[in-house]
Amino acid sequence: MTCELCDHAAGEMLWQDGECRVVLVDEPDYPGFCRVIWNAHIKEMSDLTPLQRKHLMSVVFAVEQAVRQTLAPDKINLASLGNVVPHLHWHIIPRYRDDRHFPNPIWSEAVRESRPRQSVGIAPALRAALEEALA
Amino acid sequence: MTCELCDHAAGEMLWQDGECRVVLVDEPDYPGFCRVIWNAHIKEMSDLTPLQRKHLMSVVFAVEQAVRQTLAPDKINLASLGNVVPHLHWHIIPRYRDDRHFPNPIWSEAVRESRPRQSVGIAPALRAALEEALA
């Protein structure tokens, strides 16, 4: 079986250790959208050991903190779905009152045109904030 | 300001302590859909203390384990969105290959008719599994 999260970084690398990685997703409507991807091909959070779960969530929450600090969104959305790719990964999505789907989830039908958002320089800013949050 | 998660249980109570509660959601397409609701009106995970975050996630993952044990879904979906009600709560959603939206998130457009699913007896079974998972 091939798995795109086993075979590819799946985004611009922001941070990594031996167990997981944080990537910036190329999603023009949602600059700053990050994913935390567990490196091993595991399906569910409850398939991890308690220590692994704790580590993964500490990275997810550090990304949330870095995204809030860097982009000051109106809301953070967190989700671990994995229906298409059953390889454990978390979405950390900065949301704004005037974004394409707000207040609905980004997977629902769009409710307005996308507004262009600043995306230049986000990766280095997130990298720095993430290093600090994980220190 | 009124907040429906401050003012109402918002589901059939399965478990609670002084900080959060687990409720069964009345969602005919998704029997076994649970929410973990933080009792205080807090917006984001990173607004909790590390200890509060740890506690909330331990309940979320216990619900995941109880739902898997009770219903054996094909996949678990976890999400904390809160765009409409910015009061911290987690969705724990059992997903099946033939459910109304699979493999898409449940907030996207339906891809097939809903198939009737057994929902009688789910609450007591989840309660028992949850007590065990949290013991």
Short mmCIF file of C-alpha atoms in Angstrom, two decimals:
data_model
loop_
_atom_site.label_atom_id
_atom_site.label_comp_id
_atom_site.label_asym_id
_atom_site.label_seq_id
_atom_site.Cartn_x
_atom_site.Cartn_y
_atom_site.Cartn_z
CA MET A 1 0.00 0.00 0.00
CA THR A 2 1.28 3.48 -0.76
CA CYS A 3 0.50 6.31 1.63
CA GLU A 4 1.21 9.93 0.72
CA LEU A 5 2.03 10.80 4.34
CA CYS A 6 4.54 7.93 4.51
CA ASP A 7 6.11 8.80 1.17
CA HIS A 8 6.17 12.62 1.19
CA ALA A 9 6.80 15.48 3.63
CA ALA A 10 3.36 16.76 2.50
CA GLY A 11 4.11 20.44 3.00
CA GLU A 12 6.87 22.92 3.78
CA MET A 13 8.77 21.63 6.80
CA LEU A 14 8.58 23.90 9.86
CA TRP A 15 9.80 21.59 12.61
CA GLN A 16 10.49 17.90 13.18
CA ASP A 17 11.78 15.41 15.65
CA GLY A 18 12.10 11.62 15.48
CA GLU A 19 8.38 11.04 15.96
CA CYS A 20 6.48 13.73 14.12
CA ARG A 21 6.75 16.77 11.86
CA VAL A 22 5.02 20.11 11.43
CA VAL A 23 4.40 21.28 7.87
CA LEU A 24 2.88 24.40 6.38
CA VAL A 25 0.10 23.47 3.99
CA ASP A 26 -0.16 25.07 0.55
CA GLU A 27 -3.76 26.27 0.84
CA PRO A 28 -4.24 29.75 -0.69
CA ASP A 29 -7.54 30.39 1.16
CA TYR A 30 -5.88 29.57 4.49
CA PRO A 31 -2.29 30.82 4.78
CA GLY A 32 -0.84 29.57 8.05
CA PHE A 33 -2.76 26.27 7.84
CA CYS A 34 -0.39 23.73 9.44
CA ARG A 35 -0.43 19.99 9.83
CA VAL A 36 1.25 17.89 12.48
CA ILE A 37 1.95 14.47 11.01
CA TRP A 38 2.93 11.44 13.06
CA ASN A 39 5.79 9.78 11.19
CA ALA A 40 4.74 6.15 11.68
CA HIS A 41 1.71 4.85 9.78
CA ILE A 42 -0.73 4.78 12.71
CA LYS A 43 -4.49 5.19 12.28
CA GLU A 44 -6.00 6.52 15.50
CA MET A 45 -4.89 8.51 18.56
CA SER A 46 -5.90 5.57 20.74
CA ASP A 47 -3.43 3.38 18.83
CA LEU A 48 -0.57 5.46 20.28
CA THR A 49 0.86 4.89 23.75
CA PRO A 50 -0.12 7.51 26.37
CA LEU A 51 3.39 9.01 26.14
CA GLN A 52 3.23 9.24 22.35
CA ARG A 53 -0.22 10.85 22.56
CA LYS A 54 1.07 13.37 25.07
CA HIS A 55 4.02 14.23 22.85
CA LEU A 56 1.91 14.60 19.70
CA MET A 57 -0.63 16.83 21.45
CA SER A 58 2.11 18.99 22.96
CA VAL A 59 3.31 19.66 19.41
CA VAL A 60 -0.26 20.33 18.18
CA PHE A 61 -0.84 22.85 20.97
CA ALA A 62 2.56 24.47 20.37
CA VAL A 63 1.53 24.95 16.73
CA GLU A 64 -1.78 26.46 17.89
CA GLN A 65 0.14 28.87 20.10
CA ALA A 66 2.60 29.77 17.32
CA VAL A 67 -0.21 30.35 14.81
CA ARG A 68 -2.10 32.57 17.28
CA GLN A 69 1.03 34.53 18.09
CA THR A 70 2.04 34.96 14.45
CA LEU A 71 -1.32 35.53 12.74
CA ALA A 72 -3.80 36.48 15.50
CA PRO A 73 -6.73 34.67 13.86
CA ASP A 74 -10.29 35.05 15.20
CA LYS A 75 -10.43 31.31 15.95
CA ILE A 76 -8.32 28.17 15.76
CA ASN A 77 -9.79 24.98 14.34
CA LEU A 78 -8.21 21.63 15.26
CA ALA A 79 -9.10 18.35 13.62
CA SER A 80 -7.83 14.81 13.17
CA LEU A 81 -9.97 13.11 10.52
CA GLY A 82 -7.93 10.79 8.30
CA ASN A 83 -10.82 9.24 6.39
CA VAL A 84 -9.02 9.55 3.05
CA VAL A 85 -5.50 9.00 4.40
CA PRO A 86 -5.72 6.86 7.56
CA HIS A 87 -2.30 8.00 8.77
CA LEU A 88 -2.46 10.07 11.94
CA HIS A 89 -2.28 13.83 11.26
CA TRP A 90 -3.73 16.98 12.80
CA HIS A 91 -5.01 20.08 11.03
CA ILE A 92 -4.38 23.42 12.77
CA ILE A 93 -6.34 26.04 10.86
CA PRO A 94 -6.38 29.80 11.50
CA ARG A 95 -9.91 31.10 10.91
CA TYR A 96 -11.12 34.66 10.32
CA ARG A 97 -14.64 36.09 10.45
CA ASP A 98 -14.35 37.05 6.78
CA ASP A 99 -12.69 33.86 5.50
CA ARG A 100 -14.25 31.76 2.76
CA HIS A 101 -16.28 29.44 5.02
CA PHE A 102 -16.62 31.20 8.39
CA PRO A 103 -18.37 30.33 10.67
CA ASN A 104 -18.66 26.93 9.01
CA PRO A 105 -15.89 24.32 8.90
CA ILE A 106 -13.55 24.76 5.94
CA TRP A 107 -14.85 21.47 4.48
CA SER A 108 -18.37 22.85 4.06
CA GLU A 109 -19.62 24.88 1.10
CA ALA A 110 -18.02 28.30 0.75
CA VAL A 111 -20.20 31.20 1.93
CA ARG A 112 -18.22 34.07 0.33
CA GLU A 113 -15.37 34.84 -2.03
CA SER A 114 -11.90 34.31 -0.67
CA ARG A 115 -10.15 37.49 0.46
CA PRO A 116 -6.45 37.63 -0.43
CA ARG A 117 -4.32 37.26 2.69
CA GLN A 118 -0.69 37.96 3.38
CA SER A 119 1.27 34.75 3.08
CA VAL A 120 4.83 36.01 2.46
CA GLY A 121 7.10 35.44 5.43
CA ILE A 122 4.69 33.19 7.29
CA ALA A 123 6.98 30.14 7.26
CA PRO A 124 10.00 31.77 8.96
CA ALA A 125 7.75 33.57 11.47
CA LEU A 126 5.97 30.32 12.34
CA ARG A 127 9.28 28.47 12.60
CA ALA A 128 10.58 31.01 15.12
CA ALA A 129 7.35 31.04 17.16
CA LEU A 130 7.26 27.25 17.14
CA GLU A 131 10.85 26.91 18.34
CA GLU A 132 9.95 29.22 21.21
CA ALA A 133 6.68 27.42 22.03
CA LEU A 134 8.44 24.04 22.05
CA ALA A 135 11.49 25.21 24.02
CA MET B 1 -23.98 37.17 26.38
CA THR B 2 -25.84 33.87 26.31
CA CYS B 3 -23.96 30.72 25.35
CA GLU B 4 -25.79 27.45 24.71
CA LEU B 5 -22.89 25.42 26.13
CA CYS B 6 -22.91 27.52 29.33
CA ASP B 7 -26.70 27.33 29.67
CA HIS B 8 -27.51 23.74 28.64
CA ALA B 9 -26.04 20.24 29.00
CA ALA B 10 -26.27 20.11 25.17
CA GLY B 11 -26.82 16.36 24.93
CA GLU B 12 -27.51 13.24 26.96
CA MET B 13 -25.05 13.17 29.85
CA LEU B 14 -22.65 10.20 29.78
CA TRP B 15 -20.01 11.31 32.25
CA GLN B 16 -18.92 14.45 34.10
CA ASP B 17 -16.52 15.79 36.66
CA GLY B 18 -15.97 19.31 37.98
CA GLU B 19 -14.21 20.51 34.82
CA CYS B 20 -15.89 18.92 31.83
CA ARG B 21 -18.70 16.70 30.66
CA VAL B 22 -19.26 14.05 27.98
CA VAL B 23 -22.59 14.12 26.17
CA LEU B 24 -24.17 11.96 23.50
CA VAL B 25 -25.29 14.13 20.59
CA ASP B 26 -28.73 13.67 19.04
CA GLU B 27 -27.58 13.25 15.43
CA PRO B 28 -29.59 10.55 13.61
CA ASP B 29 -26.96 10.13 10.85
CA TYR B 30 -24.24 9.56 13.46
CA PRO B 31 -25.37 7.54 16.47
CA GLY B 32 -22.56 7.46 19.00
CA PHE B 33 -21.43 11.01 18.11
CA CYS B 34 -20.16 12.41 21.44
CA ARG B 35 -18.99 15.80 22.58
CA VAL B 36 -16.62 16.62 25.40
CA ILE B 37 -17.48 20.10 26.67
CA TRP B 38 -15.25 22.11 28.97
CA ASN B 39 -17.54 23.60 31.62
CA ALA B 40 -15.98 27.08 31.82
CA HIS B 41 -16.49 29.48 28.91
CA ILE B 42 -12.99 29.22 27.42
CA LYS B 43 -12.29 29.76 23.73
CA GLU B 44 -9.11 27.92 22.74
CA MET B 45 -7.06 24.94 23.95
CA SER B 46 -4.09 27.27 24.42
CA ASP B 47 -6.18 29.34 26.87
CA LEU B 48 -6.18 26.35 29.27
CA THR B 49 -3.31 25.59 31.62
CA PRO B 50 -1.14 22.59 30.62
CA LEU B 51 -2.78 20.51 33.37
CA GLN B 52 -6.29 21.43 32.21
CA ARG B 53 -5.35 20.59 28.60
CA LYS B 54 -3.96 17.24 29.71
CA HIS B 55 -7.15 16.46 31.61
CA LEU B 56 -9.46 17.48 28.77
CA MET B 57 -7.51 15.43 26.22
CA SER B 58 -7.44 12.39 28.51
CA VAL B 59 -11.25 12.53 28.53
CA VAL B 60 -11.39 13.02 24.73
CA PHE B 61 -9.17 9.99 24.16
CA ALA B 62 -11.15 7.93 26.69
CA VAL B 63 -14.29 8.75 24.69
CA GLU B 64 -12.50 7.71 21.48
CA GLN B 65 -11.56 4.40 23.11
CA ALA B 66 -15.11 3.87 24.44
CA VAL B 67 -16.66 4.63 21.04
CA ARG B 68 -14.27 2.26 19.27
CA GLN B 69 -14.93 -0.49 21.80
CA THR B 70 -18.71 -0.04 21.69
CA LEU B 71 -19.33 0.65 17.99
CA ALA B 72 -16.21 -0.51 16.13
CA PRO B 73 -16.39 2.29 13.52
CA ASP B 74 -14.13 2.30 10.47
CA LYS B 75 -12.59 5.59 11.61
CA ILE B 76 -12.75 8.12 14.41
CA ASN B 77 -12.92 11.84 13.61
CA LEU B 78 -11.84 14.35 16.27
CA ALA B 79 -12.39 18.10 15.99
CA SER B 80 -12.46 21.25 18.07
CA LEU B 81 -13.86 24.05 15.92
CA GLY B 82 -16.07 26.43 17.94
CA ASN B 83 -16.59 29.04 15.23
CA VAL B 84 -20.32 29.33 15.96
CA VAL B 85 -20.08 28.69 19.72
CA PRO B 86 -16.62 29.82 20.92
CA HIS B 87 -16.83 27.69 24.04
CA LEU B 88 -14.29 24.87 24.09
CA HIS B 89 -15.77 21.53 23.02
CA TRP B 90 -14.55 18.46 21.15
CA HIS B 91 -16.44 16.34 18.63
CA ILE B 92 -15.75 12.59 18.68
CA ILE B 93 -17.46 11.11 15.63
CA PRO B 94 -17.65 7.43 14.67
CA ARG B 95 -17.35 7.14 10.89
CA TYR B 96 -18.27 4.25 8.58
CA ARG B 97 -17.37 3.63 4.96
CA ASP B 98 -21.04 3.74 4.04
CA ASP B 99 -22.07 6.73 6.17
CA ARG B 100 -23.66 9.80 4.65
CA HIS B 101 -20.43 11.75 4.02
CA PHE B 102 -17.58 9.20 4.02
CA PRO B 103 -14.73 9.73 3.23
CA ASN B 104 -15.45 13.46 3.52
CA PRO B 105 -15.88 15.32 6.82
CA ILE B 106 -19.46 15.28 8.11
CA TRP B 107 -19.69 19.03 7.50
CA SER B 108 -19.26 18.64 3.75
CA GLU B 109 -22.02 17.87 1.27
CA ALA B 110 -23.59 14.42 1.67
CA VAL B 111 -22.43 11.85 -0.89
CA ARG B 112 -25.15 9.23 -0.30
CA GLU B 113 -28.39 8.57 1.53
CA SER B 114 -28.13 7.94 5.22
CA ARG B 115 -28.32 4.27 6.21
CA PRO B 116 -30.35 3.61 9.36
CA ARG B 117 -28.06 2.59 12.20
CA GLN B 118 -28.73 0.95 15.51
CA SER B 119 -28.92 3.62 18.19
CA VAL B 120 -30.90 1.86 20.96
CA GLY B 121 -28.74 1.05 23.96
CA ILE B 122 -25.78 3.11 22.86
CA ALA B 123 -25.87 5.49 25.85
CA PRO B 124 -25.61 2.83 28.59
CA ALA B 125 -22.97 0.91 26.62
CA LEU B 126 -20.89 4.06 26.14
CA ARG B 127 -21.31 5.01 29.79
CA ALA B 128 -19.95 1.61 30.90
CA ALA B 129 -17.04 1.71 28.42
CA LEU B 130 -16.21 5.26 29.42
CA GLU B 131 -16.18 4.47 33.13
CA GLU B 132 -13.74 1.68 32.35
CA ALA B 133 -11.55 3.82 30.07
CA LEU B 134 -11.37 6.58 32.68
CA ALA B 135 -10.79 4.26 35.65
#
